[in-house]
mmCIF file of C-alpha atoms in Angstrom:
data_model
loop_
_atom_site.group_PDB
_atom_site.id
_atom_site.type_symbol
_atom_site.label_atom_id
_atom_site.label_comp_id
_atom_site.label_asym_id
_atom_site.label_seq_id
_atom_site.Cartn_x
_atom_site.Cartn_y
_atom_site.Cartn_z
ATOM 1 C CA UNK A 1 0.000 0.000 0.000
ATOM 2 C CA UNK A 2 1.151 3.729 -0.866
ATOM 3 C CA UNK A 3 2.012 5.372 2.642
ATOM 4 C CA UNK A 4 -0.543 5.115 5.489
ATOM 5 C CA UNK A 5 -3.086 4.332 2.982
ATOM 6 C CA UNK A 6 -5.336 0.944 3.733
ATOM 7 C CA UNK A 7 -7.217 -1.087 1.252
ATOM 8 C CA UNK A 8 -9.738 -4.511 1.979
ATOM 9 C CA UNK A 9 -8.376 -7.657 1.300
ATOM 10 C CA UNK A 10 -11.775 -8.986 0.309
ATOM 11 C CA UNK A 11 -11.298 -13.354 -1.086
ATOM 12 C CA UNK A 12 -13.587 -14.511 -3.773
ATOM 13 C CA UNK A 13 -15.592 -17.550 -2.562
ATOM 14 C CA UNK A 14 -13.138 -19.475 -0.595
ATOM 15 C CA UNK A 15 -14.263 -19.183 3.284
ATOM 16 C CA UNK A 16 -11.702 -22.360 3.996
ATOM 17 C CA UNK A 17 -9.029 -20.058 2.410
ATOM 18 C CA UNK A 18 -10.283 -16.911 4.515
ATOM 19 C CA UNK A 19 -10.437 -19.860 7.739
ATOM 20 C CA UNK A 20 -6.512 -20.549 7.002
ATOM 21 C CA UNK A 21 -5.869 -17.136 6.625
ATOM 22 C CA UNK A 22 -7.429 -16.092 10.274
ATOM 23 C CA UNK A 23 -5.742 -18.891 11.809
ATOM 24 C CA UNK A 24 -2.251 -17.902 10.970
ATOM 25 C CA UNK A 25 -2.654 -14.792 11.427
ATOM 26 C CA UNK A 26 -2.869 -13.482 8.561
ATOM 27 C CA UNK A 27 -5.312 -10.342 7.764
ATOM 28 C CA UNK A 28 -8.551 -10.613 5.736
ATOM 29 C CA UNK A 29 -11.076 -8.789 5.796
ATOM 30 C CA UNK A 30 -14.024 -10.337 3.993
ATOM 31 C CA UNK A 31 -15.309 -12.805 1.633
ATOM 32 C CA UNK A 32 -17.951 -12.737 -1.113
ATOM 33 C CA UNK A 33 -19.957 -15.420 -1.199
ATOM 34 C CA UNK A 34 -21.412 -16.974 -4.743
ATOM 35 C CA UNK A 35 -25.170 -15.730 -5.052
ATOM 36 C CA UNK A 36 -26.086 -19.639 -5.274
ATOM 37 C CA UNK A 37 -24.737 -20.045 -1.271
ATOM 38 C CA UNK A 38 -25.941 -16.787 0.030
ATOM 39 C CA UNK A 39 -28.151 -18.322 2.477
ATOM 40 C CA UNK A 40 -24.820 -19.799 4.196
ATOM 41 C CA UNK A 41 -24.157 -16.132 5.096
ATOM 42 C CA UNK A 42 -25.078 -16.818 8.846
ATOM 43 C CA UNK A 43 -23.525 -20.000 9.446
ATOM 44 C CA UNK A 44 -20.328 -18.719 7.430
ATOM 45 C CA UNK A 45 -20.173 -15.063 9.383
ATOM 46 C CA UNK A 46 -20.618 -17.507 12.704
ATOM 47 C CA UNK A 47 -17.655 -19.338 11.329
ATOM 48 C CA UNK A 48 -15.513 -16.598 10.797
ATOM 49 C CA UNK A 49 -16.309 -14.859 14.346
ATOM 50 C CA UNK A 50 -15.387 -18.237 15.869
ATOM 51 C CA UNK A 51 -12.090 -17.965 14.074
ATOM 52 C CA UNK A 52 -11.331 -14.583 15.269
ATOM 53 C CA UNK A 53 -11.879 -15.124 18.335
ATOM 54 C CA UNK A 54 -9.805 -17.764 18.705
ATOM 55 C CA UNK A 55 -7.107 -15.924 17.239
ATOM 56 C CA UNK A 56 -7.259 -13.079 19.530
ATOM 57 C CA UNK A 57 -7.027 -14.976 22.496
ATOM 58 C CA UNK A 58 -3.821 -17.313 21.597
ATOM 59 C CA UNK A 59 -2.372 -14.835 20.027
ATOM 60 C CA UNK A 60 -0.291 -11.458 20.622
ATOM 61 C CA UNK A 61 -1.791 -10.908 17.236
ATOM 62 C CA UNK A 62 0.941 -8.695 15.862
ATOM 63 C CA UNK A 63 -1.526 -8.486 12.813
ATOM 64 C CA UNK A 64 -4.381 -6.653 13.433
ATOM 65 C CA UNK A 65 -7.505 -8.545 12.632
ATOM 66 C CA UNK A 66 -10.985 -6.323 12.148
ATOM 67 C CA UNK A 67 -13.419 -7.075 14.576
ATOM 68 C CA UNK A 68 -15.902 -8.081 12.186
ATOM 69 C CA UNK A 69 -15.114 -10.012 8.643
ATOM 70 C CA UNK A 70 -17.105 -7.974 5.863
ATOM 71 C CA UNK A 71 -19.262 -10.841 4.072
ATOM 72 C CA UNK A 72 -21.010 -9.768 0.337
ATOM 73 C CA UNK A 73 -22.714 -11.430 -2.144
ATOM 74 C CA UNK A 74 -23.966 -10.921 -5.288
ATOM 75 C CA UNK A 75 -27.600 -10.402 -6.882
ATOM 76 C CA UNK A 76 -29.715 -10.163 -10.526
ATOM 77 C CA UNK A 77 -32.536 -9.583 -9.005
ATOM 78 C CA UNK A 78 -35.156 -7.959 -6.520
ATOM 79 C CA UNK A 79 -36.665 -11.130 -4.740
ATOM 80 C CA UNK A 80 -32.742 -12.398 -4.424
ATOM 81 C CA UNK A 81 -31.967 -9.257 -2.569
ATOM 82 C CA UNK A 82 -34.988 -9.506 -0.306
ATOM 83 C CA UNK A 83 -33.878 -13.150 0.206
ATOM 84 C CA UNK A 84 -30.362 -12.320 1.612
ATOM 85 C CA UNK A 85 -31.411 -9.113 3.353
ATOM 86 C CA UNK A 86 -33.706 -11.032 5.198
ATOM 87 C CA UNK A 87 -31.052 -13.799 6.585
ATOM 88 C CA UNK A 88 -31.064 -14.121 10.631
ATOM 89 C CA UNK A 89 -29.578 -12.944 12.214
ATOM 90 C CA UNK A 90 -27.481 -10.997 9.717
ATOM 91 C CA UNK A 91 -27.537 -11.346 5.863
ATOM 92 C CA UNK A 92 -24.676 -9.383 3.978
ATOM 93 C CA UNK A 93 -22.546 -6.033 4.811
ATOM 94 C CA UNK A 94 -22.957 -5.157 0.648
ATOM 95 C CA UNK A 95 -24.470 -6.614 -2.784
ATOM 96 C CA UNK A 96 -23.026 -6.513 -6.043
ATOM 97 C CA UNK A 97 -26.272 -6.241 -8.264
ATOM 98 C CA UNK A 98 -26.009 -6.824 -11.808
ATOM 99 C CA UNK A 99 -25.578 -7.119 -14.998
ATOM 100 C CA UNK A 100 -25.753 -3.203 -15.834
ATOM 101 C CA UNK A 101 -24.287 -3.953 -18.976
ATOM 102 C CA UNK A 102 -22.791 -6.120 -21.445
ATOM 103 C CA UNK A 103 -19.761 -7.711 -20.061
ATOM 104 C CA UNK A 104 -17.075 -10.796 -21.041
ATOM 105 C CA UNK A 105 -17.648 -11.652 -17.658
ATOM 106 C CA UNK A 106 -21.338 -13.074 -18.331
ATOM 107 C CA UNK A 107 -20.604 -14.544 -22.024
ATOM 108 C CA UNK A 108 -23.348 -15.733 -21.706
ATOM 109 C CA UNK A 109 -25.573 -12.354 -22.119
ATOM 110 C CA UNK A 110 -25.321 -11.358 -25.481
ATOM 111 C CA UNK A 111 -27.895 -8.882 -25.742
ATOM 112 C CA UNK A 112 -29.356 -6.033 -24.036
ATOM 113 C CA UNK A 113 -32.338 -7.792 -23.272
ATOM 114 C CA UNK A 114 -30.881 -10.346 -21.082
ATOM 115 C CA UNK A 115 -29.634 -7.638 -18.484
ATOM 116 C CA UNK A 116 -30.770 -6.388 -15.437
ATOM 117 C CA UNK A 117 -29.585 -2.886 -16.402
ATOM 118 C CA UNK A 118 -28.318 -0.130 -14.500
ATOM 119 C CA UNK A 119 -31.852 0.488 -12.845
ATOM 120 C CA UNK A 120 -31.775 -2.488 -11.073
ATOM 121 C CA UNK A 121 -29.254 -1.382 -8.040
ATOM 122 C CA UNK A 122 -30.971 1.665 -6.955
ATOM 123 C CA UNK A 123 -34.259 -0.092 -7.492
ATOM 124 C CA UNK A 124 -33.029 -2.532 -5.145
ATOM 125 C CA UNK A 125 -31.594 -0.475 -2.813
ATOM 126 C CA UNK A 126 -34.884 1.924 -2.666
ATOM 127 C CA UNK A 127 -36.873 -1.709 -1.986
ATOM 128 C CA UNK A 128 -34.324 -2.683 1.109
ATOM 129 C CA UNK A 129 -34.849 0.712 2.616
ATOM 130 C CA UNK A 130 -38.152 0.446 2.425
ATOM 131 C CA UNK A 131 -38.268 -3.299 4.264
ATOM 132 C CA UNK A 132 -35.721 -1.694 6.829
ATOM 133 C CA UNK A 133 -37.805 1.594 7.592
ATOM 134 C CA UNK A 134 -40.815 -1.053 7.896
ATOM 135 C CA UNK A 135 -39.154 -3.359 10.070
ATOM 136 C CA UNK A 136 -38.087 -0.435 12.456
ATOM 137 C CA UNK A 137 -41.515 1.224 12.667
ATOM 138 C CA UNK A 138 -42.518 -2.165 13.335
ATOM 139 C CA UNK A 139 -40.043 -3.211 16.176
ATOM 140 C CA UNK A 140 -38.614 -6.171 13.814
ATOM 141 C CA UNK A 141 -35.260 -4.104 13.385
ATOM 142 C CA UNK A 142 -32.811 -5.848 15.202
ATOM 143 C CA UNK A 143 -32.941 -10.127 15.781
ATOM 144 C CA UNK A 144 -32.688 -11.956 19.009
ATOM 145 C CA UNK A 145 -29.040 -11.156 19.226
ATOM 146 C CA UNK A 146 -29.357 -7.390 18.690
ATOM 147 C CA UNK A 147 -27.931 -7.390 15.582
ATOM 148 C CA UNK A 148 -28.997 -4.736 13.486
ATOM 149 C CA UNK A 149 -30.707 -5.226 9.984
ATOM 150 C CA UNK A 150 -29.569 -2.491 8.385
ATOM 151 C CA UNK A 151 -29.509 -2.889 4.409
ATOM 152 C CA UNK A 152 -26.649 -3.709 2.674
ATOM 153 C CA UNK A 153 -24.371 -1.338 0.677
ATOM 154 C CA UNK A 154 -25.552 -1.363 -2.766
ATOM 155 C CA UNK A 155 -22.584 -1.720 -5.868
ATOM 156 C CA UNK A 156 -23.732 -2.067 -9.523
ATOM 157 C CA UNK A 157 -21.519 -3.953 -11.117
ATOM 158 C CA UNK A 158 -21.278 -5.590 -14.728
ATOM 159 C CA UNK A 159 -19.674 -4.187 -17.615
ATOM 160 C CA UNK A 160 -19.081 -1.022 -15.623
ATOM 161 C CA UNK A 161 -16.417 1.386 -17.480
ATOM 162 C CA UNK A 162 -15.583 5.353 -17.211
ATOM 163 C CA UNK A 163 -18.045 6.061 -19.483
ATOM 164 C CA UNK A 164 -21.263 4.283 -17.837
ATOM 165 C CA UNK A 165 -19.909 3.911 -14.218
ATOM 166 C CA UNK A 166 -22.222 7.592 -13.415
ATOM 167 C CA UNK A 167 -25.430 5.923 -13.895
ATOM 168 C CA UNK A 168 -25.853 3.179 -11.736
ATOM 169 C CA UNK A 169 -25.039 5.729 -8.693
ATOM 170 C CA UNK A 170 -27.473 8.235 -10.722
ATOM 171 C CA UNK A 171 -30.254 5.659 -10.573
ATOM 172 C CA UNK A 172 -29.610 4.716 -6.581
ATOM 173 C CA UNK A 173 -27.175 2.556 -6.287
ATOM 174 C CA UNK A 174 -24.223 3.554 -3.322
ATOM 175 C CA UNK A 175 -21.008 3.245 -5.683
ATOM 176 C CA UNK A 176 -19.529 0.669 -8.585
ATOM 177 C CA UNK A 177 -17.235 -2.633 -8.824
ATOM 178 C CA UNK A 178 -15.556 -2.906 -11.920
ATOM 179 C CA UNK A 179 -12.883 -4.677 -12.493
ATOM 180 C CA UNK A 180 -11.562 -5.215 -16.490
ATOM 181 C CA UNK A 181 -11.759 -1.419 -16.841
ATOM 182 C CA UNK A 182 -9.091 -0.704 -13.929
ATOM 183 C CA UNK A 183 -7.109 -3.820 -14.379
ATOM 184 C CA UNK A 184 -6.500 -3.459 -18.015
ATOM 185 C CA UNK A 185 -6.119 0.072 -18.218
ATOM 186 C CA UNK A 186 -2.628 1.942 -19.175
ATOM 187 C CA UNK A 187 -3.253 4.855 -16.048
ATOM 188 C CA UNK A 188 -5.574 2.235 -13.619
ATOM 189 C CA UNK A 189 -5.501 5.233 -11.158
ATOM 190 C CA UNK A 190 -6.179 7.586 -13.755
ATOM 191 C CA UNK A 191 -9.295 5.498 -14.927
ATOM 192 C CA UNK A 192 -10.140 5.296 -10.930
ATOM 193 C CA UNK A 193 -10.294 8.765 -10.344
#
């Protein structure tokens, strides 16, 4: 990392890699979980405090470990979102809602037809706000442990470039994830900024 500057060390669908990780001390700071196992959110965030804790107390922990691992998922659609926002007693810290827009990561969407558009993460977002704000007026906002419900952070990803990468935000959605468009770039921190 440049200077004091931090960054997330976030691992792509491997919780027995993140496991390892936390176990030798070793800092990590999330996982995203495959849309397909997002219902394992609970049992893998109970996992993963289990670890930490376990590390904290026989270690010195030279490495500082967060206090809580940052577990996402992804989403293409409303009723998906719903399902993992609604996971006890915690579903995900953020979503990655997509496809905005045509992508070689989904090959297998060839037309604009087949996407869920940029609309779809602010339209999303709007909907979990909504379920929160009725939970709370309700008195369903935090579960039996106290853990708080509130909605995920919302990032539109899918074919996401400098050109596009306004929209999705425009339309409701908290930020982007992109990924080709940095990591091929000549200036990636020019293209960032």
């Amino acid at each position: 990392a440049e200077g004091n500057r931090e960054f997330l060390l976030v691992v792509n669908n491997d919780v027995e890699l993140v496991l390892r990780a936390i176990s030798s001390n070793i800092r990590v700071d999330g996982v995203h979980v495959k849309e397909y196992n997002a219902h394992l959110i609970p049992d893998i965030r109970q996992k993963l405090q289990d670890a930490l804790e376990k590390t904290t107390a026989s270690s010195s922990n030279e490495i500082k470990q967060p206090q809580d691992i940052i577990i996402g998922t992804s989403c293409h659609s409303k009723q998906s979102a719903l399902d993992s926002y609604n996971l006890t007693p915690r579903g995900p810290d953020y979503l990655f809602v997509g496809t905005c827009y045509l992508t070689q990561s989904h090959p297998e969407k060839t037309s604009l037809d087949q996407l869920e558009g940029p609309t779809l993460p602010g339209s999303i977002r709007k909907i979990l706000y909504q379920s929160f704000n009725d939970d709370d007026r309700s008195g369903n906002g935090d579960s039996d442990l106290g853990v708080s419900k509130k909605p995920p952070v919302i990032f539109a990803i899918g074919g996401i470039d400098e050109q596009n990468c306004n929209e999705p935000v425009k339309y409701g959605a908290d930020g982007v994830a992109t990924i080709r468009t940095v990591m091929q770039a000549d200036d990636p921190r020019g293209v960032v900024q």
